[in-house]
DNA sequence: CTGAAACGGGACCAATCCGGTCCCAATTGG
DNA sequence: CCAATTGGGACCGGATTGGTCCCGTTTCAG
């Protein structure tokens, strides 16, 4: 269903928590705060650190903090940190050499257009916006294609990520 | 890498081919025309028919045609036909009941905003636009975040979809 | 100087999902 | 009546993902 990874979902939850905390905290603290299992927190954090979204301090009294202000962390950054470059098809992996079938391939870069559109949409929403407790009026106000615009969770037990 | 399914990729190729053909053709003909294996064509077609994007005729001299003009078939339609509703997280599956954790869940509908943005991006590009042989100037002209904006294919053999 | 606390970088396995193939019933035209 | 075609599944092997664990490295506290 055109889903992001579960780990990516976790990443957003963890980043949100860190954005609200605003100070260095150990992985187990973040885990306790969010309900995400400790090993999973560790795994996600590794990816976030590698991507430069989070800064880590080792040793006793170490932990994690956001590496930059929440305003400059977009949803696209989080997804790319966990899942690599945003490319809907294998055709458009960002690289330097050109497709040897260019001019023959019927897609002719049209997917690239789609990718650009999606990436743009994912760059337009930042962690700071998500961290704002009341959902911003701009989103509650907009007509929303889904009637009502409410969101639900199919399985109450086996909750999964995206909630504390 | 935030990918669509391979079958969805095939679907776009097949739909493109049907858009150019403009007449009823059997699955094996479409397969021969696109290079997609016959059983896979059949499988994809089933989904496209169920979604109402393609009209089928059974019996001898039967086959498939687009059910509506290519201008009214968006990328979002194709993806939803193969992968179900576009929802980046399990939280926002379109349904009528509300999330019982609303007000407590830290995401509080922010994912819905992301979903809406993505869906909007995917609705803005139609099959007709993709079928136009020369890539539209609007796309070649735009600066493109990736330098050059060329697309490539990593593995020449084992080509996969998105090419004839 | 020593030890505990914490991160870093993997290896590893189970479970799930996906791609691809095949079979048979239903339908239709000749 | 026969041949051609789609419809709806079942089915399986391989790839991906989610989740856990282990051990080395770094740092602070005492």
CSV table of C-alpha atoms (C1' of nucleotides) in Angstrom, one decimal:
chain,number,residue,atom,x,y,z
A,1,UNK,CA,0.0,0.0,0.0
A,2,UNK,CA,2.8,2.4,-0.8
A,3,UNK,CA,4.1,2.3,2.8
A,4,UNK,CA,7.2,3.5,4.4
A,5,UNK,CA,9.2,1.0,6.5
A,6,UNK,CA,8.2,0.4,10.0
A,7,UNK,CA,11.6,1.5,11.1
A,8,UNK,CA,11.1,4.8,9.4
A,9,UNK,CA,7.9,5.2,11.2
A,10,UNK,CA,9.8,4.6,14.5
A,11,UNK,CA,12.4,7.1,13.4
A,12,UNK,CA,9.8,9.8,13.2
A,13,UNK,CA,8.4,9.0,16.6
A,14,UNK,CA,11.9,9.0,18.1
A,15,UNK,CA,12.8,12.3,16.4
A,16,UNK,CA,9.7,13.9,17.6
A,17,UNK,CA,10.5,12.8,21.2
A,18,UNK,CA,14.0,14.2,20.9
A,19,UNK,CA,12.7,17.4,19.4
A,20,UNK,CA,10.5,17.9,22.5
A,21,UNK,CA,13.2,16.9,24.9
A,22,UNK,CA,15.9,19.1,23.5
A,23,UNK,CA,18.7,17.6,25.5
A,24,UNK,CA,21.1,14.7,25.4
A,25,UNK,CA,19.4,11.5,26.5
A,26,UNK,CA,20.4,7.9,26.4
A,27,UNK,CA,18.8,5.4,24.1
A,28,UNK,CA,17.1,3.5,27.0
A,29,UNK,CA,15.5,6.7,28.2
A,30,UNK,CA,14.1,7.5,24.8
A,31,UNK,CA,12.9,3.9,24.6
A,32,UNK,CA,11.1,4.2,27.9
A,33,UNK,CA,9.6,7.5,26.8
A,34,UNK,CA,8.3,6.3,23.5
A,35,UNK,CA,7.5,2.6,24.2
A,36,UNK,CA,9.8,1.5,21.4
A,37,UNK,CA,12.0,-1.5,22.3
A,38,UNK,CA,15.5,-0.6,23.3
A,39,UNK,CA,17.3,-2.6,20.6
A,40,UNK,CA,15.1,-1.1,17.9
A,41,UNK,CA,15.8,2.4,19.2
A,42,UNK,CA,19.5,1.6,19.0
A,43,UNK,CA,19.2,0.4,15.4
A,44,UNK,CA,17.2,3.4,14.3
A,45,UNK,CA,19.6,5.8,16.0
A,46,UNK,CA,22.5,4.3,14.2
A,47,UNK,CA,20.9,5.2,10.9
A,48,UNK,CA,19.9,8.7,12.1
A,49,UNK,CA,23.4,9.4,13.2
A,50,UNK,CA,24.9,8.2,9.9
A,51,UNK,CA,22.5,10.5,8.1
A,52,UNK,CA,23.6,13.4,10.2
A,53,UNK,CA,20.2,14.1,11.7
A,54,UNK,CA,21.2,13.2,15.2
A,55,UNK,CA,24.4,13.8,17.1
A,56,UNK,CA,25.7,11.1,19.5
A,57,UNK,CA,27.9,11.3,22.6
A,58,UNK,CA,29.6,8.1,23.7
A,59,UNK,CA,30.7,7.1,27.1
A,60,UNK,CA,29.0,7.3,30.4
A,61,UNK,CA,26.3,10.0,30.5
A,62,UNK,CA,26.2,9.9,26.7
A,63,UNK,CA,23.2,9.8,24.5
A,64,UNK,CA,21.6,11.4,21.5
A,65,UNK,CA,20.4,14.9,20.5
A,66,UNK,CA,19.1,16.4,17.3
A,67,UNK,CA,22.1,17.5,15.2
A,68,UNK,CA,20.2,20.5,13.8
A,69,UNK,CA,17.1,22.5,14.6
A,70,UNK,CA,13.8,20.7,14.1
A,71,UNK,CA,12.8,23.3,11.5
A,72,UNK,CA,15.5,22.1,9.2
A,73,UNK,CA,14.7,18.4,9.3
A,74,UNK,CA,12.1,17.5,6.7
A,75,UNK,CA,10.2,14.3,6.3
A,76,UNK,CA,12.2,13.6,3.2
A,77,UNK,CA,15.4,13.7,5.3
A,78,UNK,CA,14.0,11.1,7.8
A,79,UNK,CA,12.9,8.8,5.0
A,80,UNK,CA,16.2,9.0,3.2
A,81,UNK,CA,18.0,8.4,6.4
A,82,UNK,CA,16.3,5.0,6.9
A,83,UNK,CA,15.6,3.9,3.3
A,84,UNK,CA,18.1,5.6,1.1
A,85,UNK,CA,17.4,8.0,-1.7
A,86,UNK,CA,13.7,8.6,-2.5
A,87,UNK,CA,13.2,6.9,-5.9
A,88,UNK,CA,9.9,5.3,-6.8
A,89,UNK,CA,11.5,3.1,-9.4
A,90,UNK,CA,14.9,1.5,-9.8
A,91,UNK,CA,15.4,3.6,-12.9
A,92,UNK,CA,16.1,6.9,-11.1
A,93,UNK,CA,18.6,6.0,-8.5
A,94,UNK,CA,20.7,9.1,-8.3
A,95,UNK,CA,23.9,8.3,-10.1
A,96,UNK,CA,26.2,10.0,-12.5
A,97,UNK,CA,26.1,7.7,-15.5
A,98,UNK,CA,23.2,7.9,-17.9
A,99,UNK,CA,20.7,5.1,-18.8
A,100,UNK,CA,22.1,3.2,-21.7
A,101,UNK,CA,18.5,2.8,-23.0
A,102,UNK,CA,17.7,6.4,-23.1
A,103,UNK,CA,15.7,7.3,-26.1
A,104,UNK,CA,14.4,3.8,-26.3
A,105,UNK,CA,12.9,3.3,-22.8
A,106,UNK,CA,9.3,4.2,-23.0
A,107,UNK,CA,9.3,5.9,-19.7
A,108,UNK,CA,11.8,8.5,-20.8
A,109,UNK,CA,12.2,10.2,-17.5
A,110,UNK,CA,8.6,10.5,-16.7
A,111,UNK,CA,9.1,8.7,-13.5
A,112,UNK,CA,11.7,11.3,-12.6
A,113,UNK,CA,9.0,13.9,-12.7
A,114,UNK,CA,6.9,11.8,-10.4
A,115,UNK,CA,9.8,11.4,-8.1
A,116,UNK,CA,10.5,15.1,-8.0
A,117,UNK,CA,6.9,15.8,-7.2
A,118,UNK,CA,6.9,13.3,-4.3
A,119,UNK,CA,10.2,14.5,-2.9
A,120,UNK,CA,9.0,18.1,-3.0
A,121,UNK,CA,5.9,17.1,-1.1
A,122,UNK,CA,8.0,15.3,1.5
A,123,UNK,CA,10.4,18.2,1.8
A,124,UNK,CA,7.7,20.6,2.6
A,125,UNK,CA,6.9,19.3,6.1
A,126,UNK,CA,9.4,19.6,8.8
A,127,UNK,CA,9.9,17.9,12.2
A,128,UNK,CA,9.2,21.2,13.9
A,129,UNK,CA,5.8,21.3,12.3
A,130,UNK,CA,5.0,17.8,13.4
A,131,UNK,CA,6.3,18.5,16.9
A,132,UNK,CA,3.8,21.4,17.4
A,133,UNK,CA,1.3,19.8,19.7
A,134,UNK,CA,-1.9,21.2,18.3
A,135,UNK,CA,-2.2,20.2,14.7
A,136,UNK,CA,-1.5,23.4,12.7
A,137,UNK,CA,-4.7,25.1,11.6
A,138,UNK,CA,-3.5,25.0,8.0
A,139,UNK,CA,-4.0,21.2,8.1
A,140,UNK,CA,-7.2,21.1,10.1
A,141,UNK,CA,-8.7,23.7,7.9
A,142,UNK,CA,-7.9,22.2,4.5
A,143,UNK,CA,-10.8,20.4,2.9
A,144,UNK,CA,-9.1,17.0,2.9
A,145,UNK,CA,-10.0,14.5,0.3
A,146,UNK,CA,-10.9,11.9,2.9
A,147,UNK,CA,-14.2,12.9,4.3
A,148,UNK,CA,-13.7,14.1,7.9
A,149,UNK,CA,-10.0,13.7,7.6
A,150,UNK,CA,-9.8,11.6,10.8
A,151,UNK,CA,-7.2,9.0,11.2
A,152,UNK,CA,-7.6,5.6,12.7
A,153,UNK,CA,-5.6,2.5,13.8
A,154,UNK,CA,-6.8,-0.8,12.5
A,155,UNK,CA,-5.4,-3.1,15.3
A,156,UNK,CA,-5.6,-1.7,18.8
A,157,UNK,CA,-3.4,-4.5,20.2
A,158,UNK,CA,-0.1,-5.1,18.4
A,159,UNK,CA,0.0,-1.4,18.1
A,160,UNK,CA,3.1,-0.9,16.1
A,161,UNK,CA,4.8,2.5,15.8
A,162,UNK,CA,3.5,5.9,15.2
A,163,UNK,CA,2.2,6.1,18.7
A,164,UNK,CA,3.8,6.4,22.1
B,1,UNK,CA,14.3,3.2,-0.9
B,2,UNK,CA,10.7,4.2,-0.8
B,3,UNK,CA,9.8,2.1,-3.9
B,4,UNK,CA,6.7,1.2,-5.6
B,5,UNK,CA,6.1,-2.5,-6.4
B,6,UNK,CA,7.6,-4.0,-9.4
B,7,UNK,CA,4.1,-5.0,-10.5
B,8,UNK,CA,3.0,-1.4,-10.3
B,9,UNK,CA,5.9,-0.5,-12.5
B,10,UNK,CA,4.8,-3.0,-15.0
B,11,UNK,CA,1.3,-1.6,-14.8
B,12,UNK,CA,2.5,1.8,-15.9
B,13,UNK,CA,4.3,0.2,-18.8
B,14,UNK,CA,1.3,-1.8,-19.9
B,15,UNK,CA,-1.1,1.2,-19.5
B,16,UNK,CA,1.2,3.3,-21.6
B,17,UNK,CA,1.2,0.6,-24.3
B,18,UNK,CA,-2.6,0.4,-24.2
B,19,UNK,CA,-2.9,4.2,-24.4
B,20,UNK,CA,-0.8,4.2,-27.5
B,21,UNK,CA,-2.6,1.2,-29.1
B,22,UNK,CA,-6.1,2.6,-28.4
B,23,UNK,CA,-7.9,-0.7,-29.4
B,24,UNK,CA,-8.8,-4.0,-27.8
B,25,UNK,CA,-5.8,-6.3,-27.7
B,26,UNK,CA,-5.2,-9.7,-26.1
B,27,UNK,CA,-2.9,-10.1,-23.2
B,28,UNK,CA,-0.3,-12.1,-25.2
B,29,UNK,CA,-0.2,-9.3,-27.7
B,30,UNK,CA,0.5,-6.7,-25.1
B,31,UNK,CA,3.1,-9.0,-23.6
B,32,UNK,CA,4.8,-9.4,-26.9
B,33,UNK,CA,4.7,-5.6,-27.4
B,34,UNK,CA,6.2,-4.7,-24.1
B,35,UNK,CA,8.4,-7.6,-23.3
B,36,UNK,CA,6.6,-8.3,-20.1
B,37,UNK,CA,6.0,-12.1,-19.5
B,38,UNK,CA,2.5,-13.2,-20.4
B,39,UNK,CA,1.5,-14.5,-16.9
B,40,UNK,CA,2.6,-11.3,-15.3
B,41,UNK,CA,0.6,-9.3,-17.8
B,42,UNK,CA,-2.4,-11.3,-16.9
B,43,UNK,CA,-1.9,-10.8,-13.2
B,44,UNK,CA,-1.5,-7.0,-13.6
B,45,UNK,CA,-4.4,-6.8,-15.9
B,46,UNK,CA,-6.7,-8.4,-13.3
B,47,UNK,CA,-5.8,-5.7,-10.9
B,48,UNK,CA,-6.3,-3.0,-13.4
B,49,UNK,CA,-9.7,-4.3,-14.4
B,50,UNK,CA,-10.8,-4.6,-10.8
B,51,UNK,CA,-9.8,-1.0,-10.3
B,52,UNK,CA,-11.8,0.1,-13.2
B,53,UNK,CA,-8.9,1.5,-15.2
B,54,UNK,CA,-9.1,-1.1,-17.9
B,55,UNK,CA,-12.1,-2.8,-19.6
B,56,UNK,CA,-11.9,-6.4,-20.6
B,57,UNK,CA,-13.7,-8.5,-23.2
B,58,UNK,CA,-13.8,-12.2,-22.8
B,59,UNK,CA,-14.1,-14.9,-25.3
B,60,UNK,CA,-12.4,-15.3,-28.6
B,61,UNK,CA,-11.1,-12.1,-30.0
B,62,UNK,CA,-11.3,-10.6,-26.6
B,63,UNK,CA,-8.8,-8.5,-24.8
B,64,UNK,CA,-8.2,-5.2,-22.9
B,65,UNK,CA,-8.7,-1.5,-23.5
B,66,UNK,CA,-8.4,1.5,-21.4
B,67,UNK,CA,-11.7,2.0,-19.6
B,68,UNK,CA,-11.4,5.8,-19.7
B,69,UNK,CA,-9.3,8.4,-21.6
B,70,UNK,CA,-5.7,8.6,-20.6
B,71,UNK,CA,-6.1,12.1,-19.5
B,72,UNK,CA,-8.2,11.0,-16.6
B,73,UNK,CA,-5.9,8.3,-15.3
B,74,UNK,CA,-3.4,9.6,-12.8
B,75,UNK,CA,-0.3,8.0,-11.4
B,76,UNK,CA,-2.1,7.8,-8.1
B,77,UNK,CA,-4.9,5.7,-9.7
B,78,UNK,CA,-2.3,3.2,-11.0
B,79,UNK,CA,-0.6,2.9,-7.7
B,80,UNK,CA,-3.8,2.5,-5.8
B,81,UNK,CA,-5.0,-0.1,-8.3
B,82,UNK,CA,-2.0,-2.3,-7.6
B,83,UNK,CA,-1.1,-1.5,-4.0
B,84,UNK,CA,-4.3,-0.3,-2.4
B,85,UNK,CA,-4.9,3.1,-0.9
B,86,UNK,CA,-2.0,5.4,-0.7
B,87,UNK,CA,-1.1,5.6,3.0
B,88,UNK,CA,2.5,6.0,4.1
B,89,UNK,CA,1.7,4.6,7.6
B,90,UNK,CA,-0.8,2.0,8.9
B,91,UNK,CA,-2.3,4.8,10.9
B,92,UNK,CA,-4.1,6.5,8.0
B,93,UNK,CA,-5.9,3.7,6.2
B,94,UNK,CA,-9.0,5.4,5.0
B,95,UNK,CA,-11.8,4.2,7.2
B,96,UNK,CA,-14.8,5.7,9.0
B,97,UNK,CA,-14.0,5.1,12.6
B,98,UNK,CA,-11.6,7.4,14.4
B,99,UNK,CA,-8.3,6.4,16.1
B,100,UNK,CA,-9.1,5.5,19.7
B,101,UNK,CA,-5.8,7.0,20.8
B,102,UNK,CA,-6.5,10.4,19.3
B,103,UNK,CA,-5.3,13.1,21.6
B,104,UNK,CA,-2.7,10.7,23.0
B,105,UNK,CA,-0.9,9.5,19.8
B,106,UNK,CA,2.0,11.9,19.3
B,107,UNK,CA,1.6,11.9,15.6
B,108,UNK,CA,-1.9,13.4,15.8
B,109,UNK,CA,-2.7,13.3,12.2
B,110,UNK,CA,0.6,14.8,11.0
B,111,UNK,CA,1.1,11.8,8.8
B,112,UNK,CA,-2.2,12.5,7.2
B,113,UNK,CA,-0.8,15.8,6.0
B,114,UNK,CA,2.2,14.0,4.5
B,115,UNK,CA,-0.1,11.5,2.8
B,116,UNK,CA,-2.3,14.3,1.4
B,117,UNK,CA,0.8,16.0,0.0
B,118,UNK,CA,2.1,12.9,-1.6
B,119,UNK,CA,-1.3,11.9,-3.0
B,120,UNK,CA,-1.7,15.3,-4.5
B,121,UNK,CA,1.7,15.0,-6.2
B,122,UNK,CA,0.7,11.6,-7.6
B,123,UNK,CA,-2.6,12.9,-8.8
B,124,UNK,CA,-1.0,15.7,-10.8
B,125,UNK,CA,0.5,13.5,-13.5
B,126,UNK,CA,-1.7,11.6,-15.9
B,127,UNK,CA,-1.1,8.7,-18.2
B,128,UNK,CA,-1.7,11.0,-21.1
B,129,UNK,CA,1.2,13.1,-20.1
B,130,UNK,CA,3.4,10.1,-19.8
B,131,UNK,CA,2.3,8.8,-23.1
B,132,UNK,CA,3.4,11.9,-24.9
B,133,UNK,CA,6.5,10.8,-26.6
B,134,UNK,CA,8.8,13.8,-26.2
B,135,UNK,CA,9.1,14.6,-22.5
B,136,UNK,CA,7.2,17.8,-21.9
B,137,UNK,CA,9.3,20.9,-21.9
B,138,UNK,CA,8.0,21.8,-18.4
B,139,UNK,CA,10.0,18.8,-17.0
B,140,UNK,CA,13.1,19.1,-19.1
B,141,UNK,CA,13.3,22.8,-18.3
B,142,UNK,CA,12.9,22.6,-14.5
B,143,UNK,CA,16.2,22.8,-12.6
B,144,UNK,CA,16.0,19.3,-11.1
B,145,UNK,CA,17.6,18.7,-7.8
B,146,UNK,CA,19.7,15.9,-9.2
B,147,UNK,CA,22.4,17.5,-11.2
B,148,UNK,CA,21.7,16.8,-14.8
B,149,UNK,CA,18.4,15.1,-14.2
B,150,UNK,CA,19.4,12.1,-16.2
B,151,UNK,CA,18.1,8.7,-15.3
B,152,UNK,CA,20.0,5.5,-15.4
B,153,UNK,CA,19.5,1.8,-14.9
B,154,UNK,CA,21.8,0.0,-12.5
B,155,UNK,CA,21.7,-3.5,-14.0
B,156,UNK,CA,21.6,-3.8,-17.8
B,157,UNK,CA,20.8,-7.5,-17.7
B,158,UNK,CA,17.9,-8.6,-15.5
B,159,UNK,CA,16.4,-5.4,-16.8
B,160,UNK,CA,13.1,-5.4,-14.9
B,161,UNK,CA,10.2,-3.2,-15.8
B,162,UNK,CA,10.0,0.4,-16.8
B,163,UNK,CA,11.4,-0.4,-20.2
B,164,UNK,CA,10.0,-2.1,-23.3
C,1,DC,C1',43.6,3.7,37.2
C,2,DT,C1',39.7,1.1,37.2
C,3,DG,C1',35.1,0.1,36.1
C,4,DA,C1',30.6,1.1,34.6
C,5,DA,C1',27.8,3.2,31.2
C,6,DA,C1',26.9,4.2,26.8
C,7,DC,C1',27.4,4.1,21.6
C,8,DG,C1',29.1,1.7,16.9
C,9,DG,C1',29.1,-1.8,13.8
C,10,DG,C1',28.0,-5.4,12.5
C,11,DA,C1',26.0,-10.8,12.4
C,12,DC,C1',22.1,-13.4,12.7
C,13,DC,C1',17.4,-15.4,12.3
C,14,DA,C1',12.3,-15.6,11.9
C,15,DA,C1',8.5,-13.8,9.6
C,16,DT,C1',6.5,-11.6,6.2
C,17,DC,C1',6.0,-9.9,1.6
C,18,DC,C1',6.7,-10.0,-3.4
C,19,DG,C1',7.4,-11.7,-8.0
C,20,DG,C1',6.4,-15.1,-10.9
C,21,DT,C1',4.1,-19.3,-12.6
C,22,DC,C1',0.5,-22.4,-13.2
C,23,DC,C1',-4.2,-24.5,-13.2
C,24,DC,C1',-9.0,-24.7,-14.1
C,25,DA,C1',-13.6,-22.6,-14.6
C,26,DA,C1',-16.4,-19.2,-17.2
C,27,DT,C1',-17.3,-16.7,-21.3
C,28,DT,C1',-17.6,-15.6,-26.1
C,29,DG,C1',-17.1,-15.8,-31.2
C,30,DG,C1',-16.7,-18.7,-35.2
D,1,DC,C1',-19.0,-27.7,-30.7
D,2,DC,C1',-14.5,-25.9,-30.5
D,3,DA,C1',-11.0,-22.6,-29.9
D,4,DA,C1',-9.5,-18.4,-27.9
D,5,DT,C1',-9.6,-15.5,-24.1
D,6,DT,C1',-10.2,-13.6,-19.5
D,7,DG,C1',-11.2,-14.5,-14.1
D,8,DG,C1',-9.9,-16.1,-9.9
D,9,DG,C1',-7.4,-18.3,-7.3
D,10,DA,C1',-3.4,-21.5,-5.3
D,11,DC,C1',1.2,-22.1,-5.0
D,12,DC,C1',6.3,-21.7,-4.2
D,13,DG,C1',10.9,-19.8,-4.0
D,14,DG,C1',13.5,-15.7,-3.1
D,15,DA,C1',14.1,-11.3,-1.3
D,16,DT,C1',13.2,-8.0,2.1
D,17,DT,C1',12.1,-6.5,6.7
D,18,DG,C1',11.8,-6.5,11.7
D,19,DG,C1',13.8,-7.5,15.7
D,20,DT,C1',17.5,-9.3,18.7
D,21,DC,C1',22.0,-10.0,20.2
D,22,DC,C1',27.1,-9.8,20.7
D,23,DC,C1',31.4,-7.5,21.2
D,24,DG,C1',34.6,-3.7,20.5
D,25,DT,C1',35.3,1.3,21.5
D,26,DT,C1',34.7,5.5,23.8
D,27,DT,C1',34.0,8.3,27.8
D,28,DC,C1',32.9,9.8,32.4
D,29,DA,C1',32.9,9.0,37.5
D,30,DG,C1',35.1,7.8,41.4
